[in-house]
XYZ file of C-alpha atoms in Angstrom:
676
model
C 168.017 88.393 88.041
C 170.667 86.891 90.270
C 172.465 89.034 92.827
C 175.842 88.777 94.514
C 174.122 89.699 97.785
C 173.304 86.446 99.660
C 170.269 88.144 101.229
C 168.552 87.900 97.872
C 169.368 85.092 95.454
C 172.373 82.946 96.227
C 171.103 79.388 95.740
C 171.161 77.355 92.551
C 168.497 74.938 93.834
C 165.229 76.811 94.397
C 163.723 73.873 96.292
C 166.104 74.362 99.243
C 165.253 78.012 99.861
C 164.053 79.062 103.284
C 160.849 81.057 103.808
C 162.955 84.103 104.657
C 164.894 83.826 101.399
C 161.655 83.536 99.410
C 160.275 86.701 100.998
C 163.422 88.667 100.157
C 163.492 87.325 96.614
C 159.864 88.254 95.973
C 160.418 91.748 97.324
C 163.475 92.229 95.138
C 161.759 90.904 91.994
C 158.632 92.969 92.717
C 160.591 96.208 92.808
C 162.618 95.196 89.761
C 159.577 94.456 87.577
C 157.808 97.607 88.717
C 160.803 99.705 87.768
C 161.266 97.942 84.420
C 157.570 98.368 83.585
C 157.608 102.054 84.672
C 154.891 101.587 87.280
C 156.984 101.780 90.427
C 155.624 103.341 93.588
C 157.501 106.633 93.180
C 155.658 107.515 89.944
C 158.692 107.379 87.672
C 157.553 107.540 84.036
C 160.975 106.810 82.585
C 163.319 109.260 80.855
C 161.435 111.956 78.959
C 162.326 113.081 75.457
C 160.657 115.422 72.987
C 159.864 114.969 69.303
C 158.836 117.493 66.680
C 157.402 117.778 63.179
C 159.681 119.311 60.564
C 158.095 119.907 57.141
C 161.460 120.904 55.600
C 163.152 117.660 56.611
C 163.955 115.183 53.822
C 164.188 111.979 55.875
C 160.878 110.504 57.105
C 162.372 110.112 60.598
C 165.527 111.601 62.065
C 166.953 110.205 65.310
C 170.025 111.585 67.061
C 170.949 110.085 70.447
C 173.838 110.387 72.872
C 175.249 107.535 74.946
C 173.962 106.772 78.418
C 170.583 106.411 80.070
C 169.784 110.072 80.734
C 171.233 113.536 80.319
C 169.650 115.205 83.328
C 167.958 114.082 86.529
C 165.906 116.146 88.948
C 164.561 115.155 92.361
C 161.460 116.782 93.838
C 159.802 116.604 97.215
C 156.258 115.360 96.749
C 153.211 117.542 97.205
C 151.841 115.500 100.107
C 155.157 115.642 101.982
C 155.355 119.422 101.548
C 151.759 119.884 102.704
C 152.429 117.845 105.866
C 155.370 120.134 106.654
C 153.231 123.194 105.908
C 150.495 122.001 108.289
C 153.023 121.570 111.091
C 154.572 124.992 110.432
C 151.112 126.602 110.410
C 150.606 125.551 114.040
C 153.456 127.781 115.212
C 151.897 130.612 117.315
C 154.260 133.201 115.837
C 153.363 132.236 112.249
C 149.558 132.038 112.645
C 149.007 135.816 112.432
C 150.470 135.788 108.886
C 148.068 133.152 107.561
C 144.992 134.237 105.632
C 141.715 132.437 106.414
C 139.280 131.837 103.562
C 135.670 130.794 103.447
C 135.362 127.059 102.911
C 134.407 126.465 99.248
C 131.443 124.360 100.410
C 130.230 127.009 102.830
C 127.562 129.458 101.717
C 126.594 132.527 103.713
C 122.905 133.112 104.346
C 121.021 136.000 105.932
C 121.702 135.098 109.565
C 124.163 132.271 109.336
C 126.043 129.868 107.118
C 125.408 126.540 105.459
C 127.834 123.739 104.744
C 126.487 122.710 101.372
C 127.029 118.978 101.754
C 124.581 119.052 104.669
C 120.959 120.128 104.841
C 119.949 123.111 106.947
C 121.915 126.139 108.071
C 123.829 127.115 111.189
C 122.787 130.372 112.846
C 125.812 132.442 113.852
C 126.338 135.579 115.947
C 127.142 138.794 114.036
C 130.877 138.799 114.854
C 131.371 135.314 113.351
C 129.308 136.189 110.286
C 131.470 139.264 109.802
C 134.615 137.126 110.016
C 133.273 134.693 107.400
C 132.441 137.558 105.045
C 135.901 139.107 105.440
C 137.854 135.827 105.089
C 138.965 136.267 101.480
C 142.123 134.130 101.545
C 144.419 137.143 101.135
C 143.790 139.224 104.282
C 145.888 137.821 107.118
C 144.696 137.053 110.622
C 146.813 139.937 111.913
C 145.237 142.381 109.461
C 141.732 141.200 110.334
C 142.452 141.487 114.071
C 143.739 145.019 113.588
C 140.587 146.014 111.697
C 138.381 144.501 114.416
C 140.503 146.038 117.174
C 140.970 142.550 118.676
C 144.065 140.700 119.910
C 145.220 138.164 117.297
C 145.000 135.380 119.909
C 141.332 136.136 120.557
C 140.486 136.196 116.860
C 142.352 132.922 116.385
C 139.945 131.205 118.809
C 137.048 132.268 116.589
C 138.885 131.069 113.478
C 139.689 127.742 115.095
C 136.027 127.161 115.985
C 134.895 127.965 112.439
C 137.535 125.616 111.008
C 136.219 122.766 113.183
C 132.708 123.449 111.880
C 134.039 123.279 108.285
C 133.131 126.881 107.578
C 136.678 128.245 107.219
C 140.008 127.051 105.870
C 143.070 128.275 107.747
C 146.465 126.899 106.804
C 149.510 127.403 104.619
C 147.852 126.379 101.378
C 150.250 125.100 98.733
C 148.883 125.913 95.248
C 147.793 122.774 93.412
C 148.841 124.261 90.073
C 152.594 124.668 90.594
C 155.401 122.226 89.928
C 157.614 123.070 92.904
C 155.512 123.003 96.120
C 158.612 122.762 98.334
C 160.064 125.932 96.808
C 156.747 127.681 97.435
C 156.865 126.761 101.127
C 160.441 128.029 101.408
C 159.499 131.322 99.722
C 156.506 131.725 102.065
C 158.741 131.436 105.129
C 161.357 133.816 103.751
C 158.659 136.415 103.059
C 157.729 136.590 106.756
C 159.084 139.496 108.847
C 162.412 138.771 110.527
C 160.936 139.228 114.001
C 158.697 136.143 113.568
C 160.089 133.784 116.181
C 159.665 130.477 114.278
C 160.898 131.811 110.928
C 164.607 131.137 111.413
C 164.026 127.688 112.897
C 161.917 126.448 110.003
C 164.054 128.023 107.287
C 166.991 126.138 108.763
C 165.032 122.868 108.772
C 163.876 123.304 105.186
C 167.450 124.155 104.190
C 168.461 120.794 105.676
C 165.868 119.092 103.461
C 167.106 121.032 100.446
C 170.688 120.005 101.220
C 169.642 116.357 101.399
C 167.747 116.657 98.114
C 170.762 118.184 96.361
C 173.072 115.557 97.820
C 170.654 112.794 96.781
C 170.438 114.080 93.211
C 174.169 113.591 92.671
C 174.662 110.453 94.768
C 175.308 106.825 93.846
C 172.650 104.179 94.497
C 174.350 103.040 97.700
C 174.593 106.607 99.004
C 170.954 107.306 98.093
C 169.804 104.577 100.488
C 171.634 106.264 103.336
C 170.448 109.773 102.361
C 166.848 108.544 102.175
C 167.132 107.274 105.748
C 168.356 110.708 106.853
C 165.485 112.426 105.009
C 162.939 110.146 106.620
C 164.440 110.524 110.080
C 164.307 114.316 109.805
C 160.737 114.220 108.481
C 159.535 112.039 111.380
C 161.338 114.202 113.953
C 159.640 117.349 112.628
C 156.156 116.042 111.826
C 155.588 112.737 113.687
C 154.106 111.590 110.383
C 154.724 108.330 108.481
C 157.223 108.562 105.629
C 155.156 106.343 103.316
C 151.572 106.510 102.180
C 149.202 104.367 100.106
C 151.004 101.168 101.044
C 151.256 98.621 98.250
C 149.830 100.934 95.606
C 151.550 101.435 92.275
C 151.530 104.664 90.303
C 151.336 106.968 93.300
C 153.672 109.361 95.100
C 154.208 107.126 98.119
C 157.589 108.411 99.185
C 158.853 111.795 100.342
C 160.359 112.485 96.935
C 160.189 111.466 93.301
C 162.609 111.791 90.418
C 162.324 112.814 86.778
C 164.949 112.301 84.095
C 165.603 113.801 80.693
C 166.493 111.155 78.130
C 169.302 110.853 75.645
C 167.497 111.891 72.444
C 168.926 115.137 71.100
C 166.636 115.170 68.084
C 163.664 113.040 67.082
C 161.781 114.574 64.179
C 159.276 113.469 61.554
C 158.778 115.015 58.140
C 155.539 115.798 56.306
C 155.494 112.563 54.284
C 155.757 110.418 57.428
C 153.163 112.492 59.257
C 150.667 112.199 56.417
C 151.129 108.428 56.298
C 150.849 108.198 60.093
C 147.708 110.341 60.118
C 146.119 108.341 57.282
C 146.570 105.158 59.319
C 145.160 106.771 62.470
C 142.289 108.693 60.841
C 139.581 105.958 61.111
C 140.519 105.379 64.763
C 140.333 109.103 65.496
C 136.962 109.372 63.755
C 135.606 106.398 65.695
C 136.614 107.798 69.081
C 135.369 111.262 68.056
C 131.956 109.782 67.249
C 132.060 107.871 70.523
C 132.898 111.081 72.389
C 129.922 112.907 70.857
C 127.652 109.952 71.650
C 128.899 109.923 75.251
C 128.293 113.665 75.597
C 124.662 113.083 74.646
C 124.469 110.090 76.972
C 125.726 112.000 80.012
C 123.378 114.870 79.180
C 120.349 112.567 78.979
C 121.137 110.826 82.259
C 122.026 114.156 83.890
C 118.727 115.756 82.850
C 116.727 112.876 84.300
C 118.614 113.166 87.577
C 118.228 116.960 87.600
C 114.437 116.656 87.255
C 114.368 114.235 90.190
C 116.524 116.468 92.384
C 115.161 119.901 91.398
C 111.504 119.008 92.059
C 110.286 121.777 89.788
C 112.969 124.352 90.713
C 114.569 126.103 87.710
C 118.074 125.840 89.130
C 119.835 124.152 92.026
C 123.286 124.647 93.612
C 125.948 122.551 91.917
C 127.155 121.253 95.277
C 123.623 120.057 96.051
C 123.526 118.358 92.639
C 126.819 116.561 93.400
C 125.672 115.427 96.857
C 122.346 114.093 95.664
C 123.959 112.219 92.755
C 126.345 110.514 95.180
C 123.469 109.558 97.480
C 121.298 108.275 94.628
C 124.204 106.331 93.159
C 124.915 104.579 96.447
C 121.234 103.655 96.751
C 121.035 102.457 93.142
C 118.414 105.061 92.223
C 120.031 106.496 89.071
C 118.688 105.105 85.825
C 121.731 104.755 83.557
C 119.839 102.859 80.865
C 120.061 104.482 77.451
C 119.035 103.039 74.080
C 121.541 105.075 72.045
C 124.423 104.120 74.351
C 123.454 100.453 74.248
C 122.957 100.433 70.470
C 126.407 101.971 69.827
C 128.196 99.389 71.957
C 126.138 96.517 70.598
C 126.873 97.479 66.977
C 130.606 97.573 67.676
C 130.471 94.284 69.554
C 128.534 92.597 66.743
C 130.985 93.980 64.190
C 133.963 92.610 66.125
C 132.265 89.236 66.536
C 131.456 88.989 62.827
C 134.953 89.947 61.665
C 136.831 87.674 64.048
C 139.506 85.445 62.515
C 141.049 83.300 65.261
C 143.038 85.728 67.447
C 142.652 88.885 65.349
C 139.813 91.150 64.192
C 140.686 93.387 61.237
C 138.339 96.316 60.597
C 138.335 98.855 57.781
C 136.968 102.374 57.588
C 134.011 101.057 55.588
C 133.179 98.566 58.360
C 132.869 101.427 60.865
C 130.800 103.785 58.707
C 127.573 103.269 60.648
C 129.317 104.102 63.943
C 130.578 107.455 62.634
C 127.033 108.874 62.479
C 127.153 110.380 65.991
C 129.982 112.768 65.097
C 128.385 116.210 64.663
C 131.694 117.842 63.702
C 132.240 120.041 66.759
C 135.644 120.935 68.227
C 137.381 118.137 70.130
C 140.612 117.119 71.802
C 142.171 113.827 72.827
C 145.550 112.581 74.073
C 146.307 109.031 72.915
C 149.312 107.039 74.081
C 150.931 105.535 70.974
C 153.727 103.051 70.330
C 155.356 102.057 67.056
C 156.126 98.378 66.511
C 158.988 97.877 64.061
C 162.040 95.642 63.743
C 164.340 98.644 63.557
C 164.554 102.290 62.489
C 165.148 101.252 58.889
C 161.769 99.483 58.959
C 160.061 102.731 59.966
C 161.844 104.593 57.159
C 160.425 102.028 54.699
C 156.928 102.352 56.203
C 157.187 98.810 57.614
C 155.742 99.584 61.030
C 152.531 99.209 63.010
C 150.917 101.769 65.300
C 149.756 100.418 68.662
C 147.154 102.405 70.576
C 147.484 102.495 74.353
C 145.326 104.484 76.746
C 143.407 107.431 75.302
C 143.352 110.300 77.787
C 141.259 113.438 78.166
C 144.015 115.670 79.498
C 146.116 118.095 77.470
C 149.642 116.705 77.624
C 151.284 120.119 77.336
C 149.881 121.190 80.720
C 151.458 118.271 82.564
C 154.712 117.470 84.316
C 155.876 115.562 81.232
C 156.947 118.905 79.754
C 159.334 119.612 82.618
C 162.493 119.409 80.489
C 161.129 120.885 77.254
C 163.151 123.979 76.367
C 160.198 125.272 74.306
C 157.590 124.705 77.015
C 156.391 128.297 77.275
C 156.087 128.635 73.500
C 154.139 125.357 73.344
C 151.783 126.544 76.090
C 151.142 129.785 74.187
C 150.501 127.823 71.009
C 147.964 125.571 72.778
C 146.182 128.608 74.203
C 145.975 130.086 70.702
C 144.593 126.805 69.300
C 141.895 126.709 71.972
C 140.678 130.176 70.971
C 139.619 128.648 67.664
C 137.581 125.917 69.370
C 134.265 127.487 70.461
C 133.432 124.985 73.232
C 136.888 125.475 74.771
C 136.460 129.211 75.279
C 134.247 128.349 78.252
C 136.670 125.758 79.628
C 136.790 125.307 83.412
C 138.214 122.679 85.746
C 137.560 121.837 89.392
C 140.709 122.435 91.397
C 141.123 119.833 94.116
C 144.086 119.144 96.373
C 146.855 117.591 94.322
C 147.102 113.827 94.877
C 150.431 113.296 93.083
C 152.771 115.112 90.715
C 150.106 114.497 88.079
C 148.736 117.050 85.695
C 149.548 120.697 86.250
C 147.230 123.567 85.497
C 149.721 126.419 85.733
C 149.190 127.091 82.036
C 145.487 126.234 82.093
C 143.820 129.063 80.129
C 140.294 128.647 81.446
C 138.481 129.148 84.750
C 139.647 127.369 87.897
C 136.705 126.281 90.039
C 138.030 126.439 93.578
C 137.340 123.401 95.696
C 139.962 122.224 98.195
C 142.855 123.181 95.931
C 144.410 126.614 95.743
C 145.310 128.256 92.400
C 148.595 130.043 91.893
C 148.941 133.745 91.212
C 149.014 132.960 87.474
C 145.399 131.750 87.386
C 143.471 133.481 84.585
C 140.079 133.336 86.313
C 138.703 131.674 89.452
C 135.276 130.994 90.913
C 134.358 129.211 94.157
C 132.420 125.962 93.814
C 129.603 127.336 95.958
C 128.764 129.972 93.314
C 127.899 127.422 90.638
C 124.361 126.323 89.804
C 122.835 123.707 87.520
C 119.931 124.674 85.299
C 118.281 123.981 81.959
C 118.936 126.293 79.002
C 116.608 125.205 76.227
C 117.144 121.468 75.928
C 120.611 121.463 77.491
C 121.654 120.961 81.104
C 124.275 123.609 81.911
C 126.666 124.595 84.672
C 126.645 128.334 85.342
C 127.851 131.105 87.622
C 124.787 132.134 89.631
C 125.907 135.788 89.556
C 127.214 136.435 86.025
C 125.097 133.654 84.417
C 128.219 132.621 82.454
C 128.206 128.913 81.555
C 131.156 126.526 81.676
C 132.369 123.390 79.915
C 134.279 121.152 82.291
C 137.787 119.983 81.451
C 137.778 116.535 83.057
C 140.591 114.021 82.836
C 139.479 111.814 85.686
C 136.902 109.234 86.548
C 133.315 108.478 85.495
C 131.523 110.970 87.747
C 128.224 112.036 86.200
C 128.378 115.465 87.848
C 131.505 116.211 85.780
C 130.861 114.556 82.422
C 127.334 115.961 82.121
C 128.938 119.417 81.602
C 132.254 118.417 79.998
C 133.657 118.770 76.523
C 133.173 115.442 74.659
C 134.879 112.463 76.196
C 137.000 111.350 73.249
C 138.261 107.978 74.445
C 138.727 104.454 73.168
C 135.698 102.187 73.525
C 136.452 99.155 75.699
C 135.582 95.843 74.055
C 135.536 92.797 76.318
C 134.393 89.232 75.866
C 133.989 86.840 78.746
C 137.255 84.872 78.598
C 139.138 85.785 75.443
C 139.096 89.039 73.466
C 141.065 88.946 70.206
C 143.430 91.668 69.089
C 141.414 94.374 67.307
C 143.011 96.248 64.412
C 141.461 99.219 62.617
C 143.049 100.192 59.312
C 146.132 98.251 60.426
C 146.400 100.124 63.755
C 146.257 97.943 66.872
C 143.206 99.466 68.519
C 143.146 96.976 71.390
C 145.626 94.266 72.352
C 144.605 90.628 72.763
C 143.522 89.749 76.286
C 142.414 86.835 78.425
C 140.440 86.678 81.691
C 140.973 83.654 83.921
C 139.760 82.596 87.348
C 142.835 82.514 89.576
C 142.208 78.842 90.329
C 143.149 78.086 86.716
C 146.778 78.620 87.725
C 146.653 77.360 91.315
C 146.927 73.763 92.443
C 144.226 72.207 94.613
C 146.901 70.283 96.515
C 147.783 71.745 99.953
C 151.531 71.478 99.334
C 153.073 71.963 95.916
C 156.759 72.125 95.120
C 158.188 75.164 93.369
C 158.910 73.024 90.324
C 155.312 71.755 90.141
C 154.007 75.326 90.506
C 156.146 76.514 87.597
C 155.190 73.479 85.496
C 151.476 74.091 86.086
C 151.814 77.701 84.907
C 153.600 76.523 81.746
C 150.828 74.043 81.015
C 148.138 76.712 81.348
C 150.154 78.955 79.011
C 150.373 76.160 76.445
C 146.699 75.179 76.753
C 145.479 78.721 76.072
C 148.264 79.573 73.590
C 149.376 82.551 75.636
C 152.384 84.563 74.434
C 155.610 84.506 76.422
C 155.317 88.148 77.447
C 152.107 89.571 78.923
C 150.945 92.260 81.307
C 148.837 91.105 84.227
C 146.047 93.104 85.838
C 144.471 92.363 89.203
C 141.573 94.190 90.817
C 143.406 95.999 93.603
C 146.131 97.563 91.440
C 145.714 100.505 89.052
C 148.657 99.538 86.861
C 149.497 96.136 85.311
C 152.392 93.847 86.216
C 154.909 92.607 83.669
C 155.151 88.817 83.319
C 157.617 86.695 81.366
C 156.457 83.058 81.488
C 160.091 81.963 81.101
C 161.102 83.736 84.314
C 160.679 81.520 87.381
C 160.780 84.423 89.805
C 158.145 86.483 87.935
C 155.903 83.415 87.747
C 156.384 82.885 91.476
C 155.531 86.545 92.094
C 152.307 86.143 90.116
C 151.347 83.183 92.287
C 151.213 85.502 95.294
C 148.775 87.847 93.515
C 146.606 84.965 92.344
C 146.105 83.731 95.903
C 144.580 87.064 96.954
C 142.417 87.714 93.853
C 139.543 85.739 92.346
C 140.475 86.473 88.752
C 143.300 87.802 86.641
C 143.446 89.566 83.256
C 146.380 89.019 80.902
C 147.135 91.357 77.994
C 149.623 90.651 75.223
C 152.841 92.639 75.252
C 152.874 94.476 71.924
C 155.301 95.681 70.728
C 157.166 92.620 72.003
C 160.954 92.704 72.540
C 161.551 91.802 68.873
C 159.711 94.931 67.703
C 161.305 97.578 69.912
C 162.954 99.712 67.248
C 164.711 102.190 69.524
C 168.132 100.803 70.416
C 171.523 101.853 71.701
C 174.726 100.013 72.476
C 173.133 98.357 75.524
C 169.875 97.084 74.057
C 166.301 97.954 73.078
C 163.793 100.248 74.745
C 160.044 100.756 74.836
C 159.101 104.202 73.595
C 155.631 105.563 74.214
C 154.648 108.726 72.376
C 152.334 111.134 74.127
C 150.685 114.139 72.587
C 147.369 115.900 72.153
C 145.297 116.097 68.990
C 142.864 119.003 68.534
C 140.123 119.117 65.927
C 138.603 122.430 64.859
C 134.881 122.500 63.962
C 134.136 120.766 60.666
C 132.169 122.493 57.871
C 128.470 122.014 58.424
C 128.637 121.852 62.220
C 126.935 124.415 64.466
C 130.287 125.551 65.828
C 131.672 126.047 62.322
C 128.686 128.180 61.315
C 129.072 130.238 64.499
C 132.740 130.850 63.698
C 131.841 131.966 60.181
C 129.387 134.483 61.628
C 132.125 135.798 63.925
C 134.442 136.299 60.949
C 131.736 138.151 59.028
C 131.056 140.421 62.005
C 134.777 141.189 62.391
C 135.048 142.042 58.698
């Protein structure tokens, strides 16, 4: 970690460093560890490669790599940066007439006025404003509306501006939240304007400057990229008067004006049928456990949701979905939602007791038979889940012999094939079609819908999403299969089930949710197939199911455990204290550290003075710290090239069709009989 640059690390004796040198060192090490642990502030996941299953292949695993670190790199302007530019461009008087106002998704028209659905009561409006709200469909431009009303565009704009301030209209250049290239969309919008639009040429020229900088940056050396970034930021500030960074100090977020993706060096990574069957056999008990958990959680969210609905509805048969959301938020803040549930508690307690009873020092080893009682919640309906998986093995030869261990990471609810991770896949369109075909065979997924918000980062794309897009603050692209505004949704009971429905067509929806714990989403979602968190107060052993590492070993410490009570401590004494704590608790050399204010963990090597020193800074601003074992550790990273070893995380989505005996399976059989 030493540098030839004296601004960073140029001293052999750490005790003689100045405060300025320490600050620079910590900054350098912080960026280095974030990059190495793929959680840097520009959202870089690491080079992306693609694997496949090949039933005709003889070898269990085939790996063909080329030299280097990547084969292709692409730089993109972030969504937030593009939207800031779009908002500035939209203020140009000559461009305004070509923007199309649309009714705010939280605004509902009433007989003599309009209501913003997050507020009680309605606003009475004069007829000409009501007419404007009814005609604002998001496709008819201000100029076209003004012509139909026989009004000057400037006069109509005053009405639009007033309605925007009252949160009844949206009026801007809206970048679709479902596309990968927002900057290209903005460029195309400007080029589509008539040539006589005064501001068109000016802004096309400015965006061309940005595009030139992006292209130059993509091919540049590291030193040149620093200089190009400064030019990008200078231009951005000149045009927008907006800061060039956002979400200061956060990891895993598009903070900068741009981000980069790279295609890796794997030409072919394929697995044959024998390997897949062995892999699946190892994973099957884990998949069944999380499937049962998902079904249990679906029932849990339904039970809590129904209780809340009865409180909010006050005898009404249905209520607006927006009203349901608002009241849940209010009740949650006031602590008025009863989340207690016997089935939920019993499930978690059984698993906790099982782990406690099977504990052997630092490891808990569970078999399929141990988990049998927890499988009872699985009713056999259609499901999906996207687990992050790693393979721990000494080398590729070990995998070929079956001498490997599967390590489960996060278990997500998104469909990987709809995300930005498929950017470089040459078969992307075919994969998307295949996923859409699979979903047709999953009854619950035929009613799939997702709430479309403004995109927060490059994140998960819905361009190929086959279901209904519920319009909130995000805008769908022209490829959207079906859309419905949020204001048109209602919550009601159908039999014993709480459902989300279109108030006009009465069609019901199952939410596709890959986000947080919001009750107003999960109460209507397809089952939340996720790993069940298991935590003990200070130390949680590694948990293995059928040999698969279901959860890594972890420790929770008060920060004071690592900090000295003395006002002044030398760097040597600080490092020595950390080593003693490591020895006392038998911590491994390599761990990942989590603190409350950061979404992603930090990498820590206890043998690295500078990483230990960096951790000290986090400990001083947090009351406690969680440490998680690094597994696979560096000795079990099987993917190697001439320069060393690499972590490889496999991402994919598993779908389960309805099992025989389930309600969905019987319904499908009836469909087949009717077709015949």
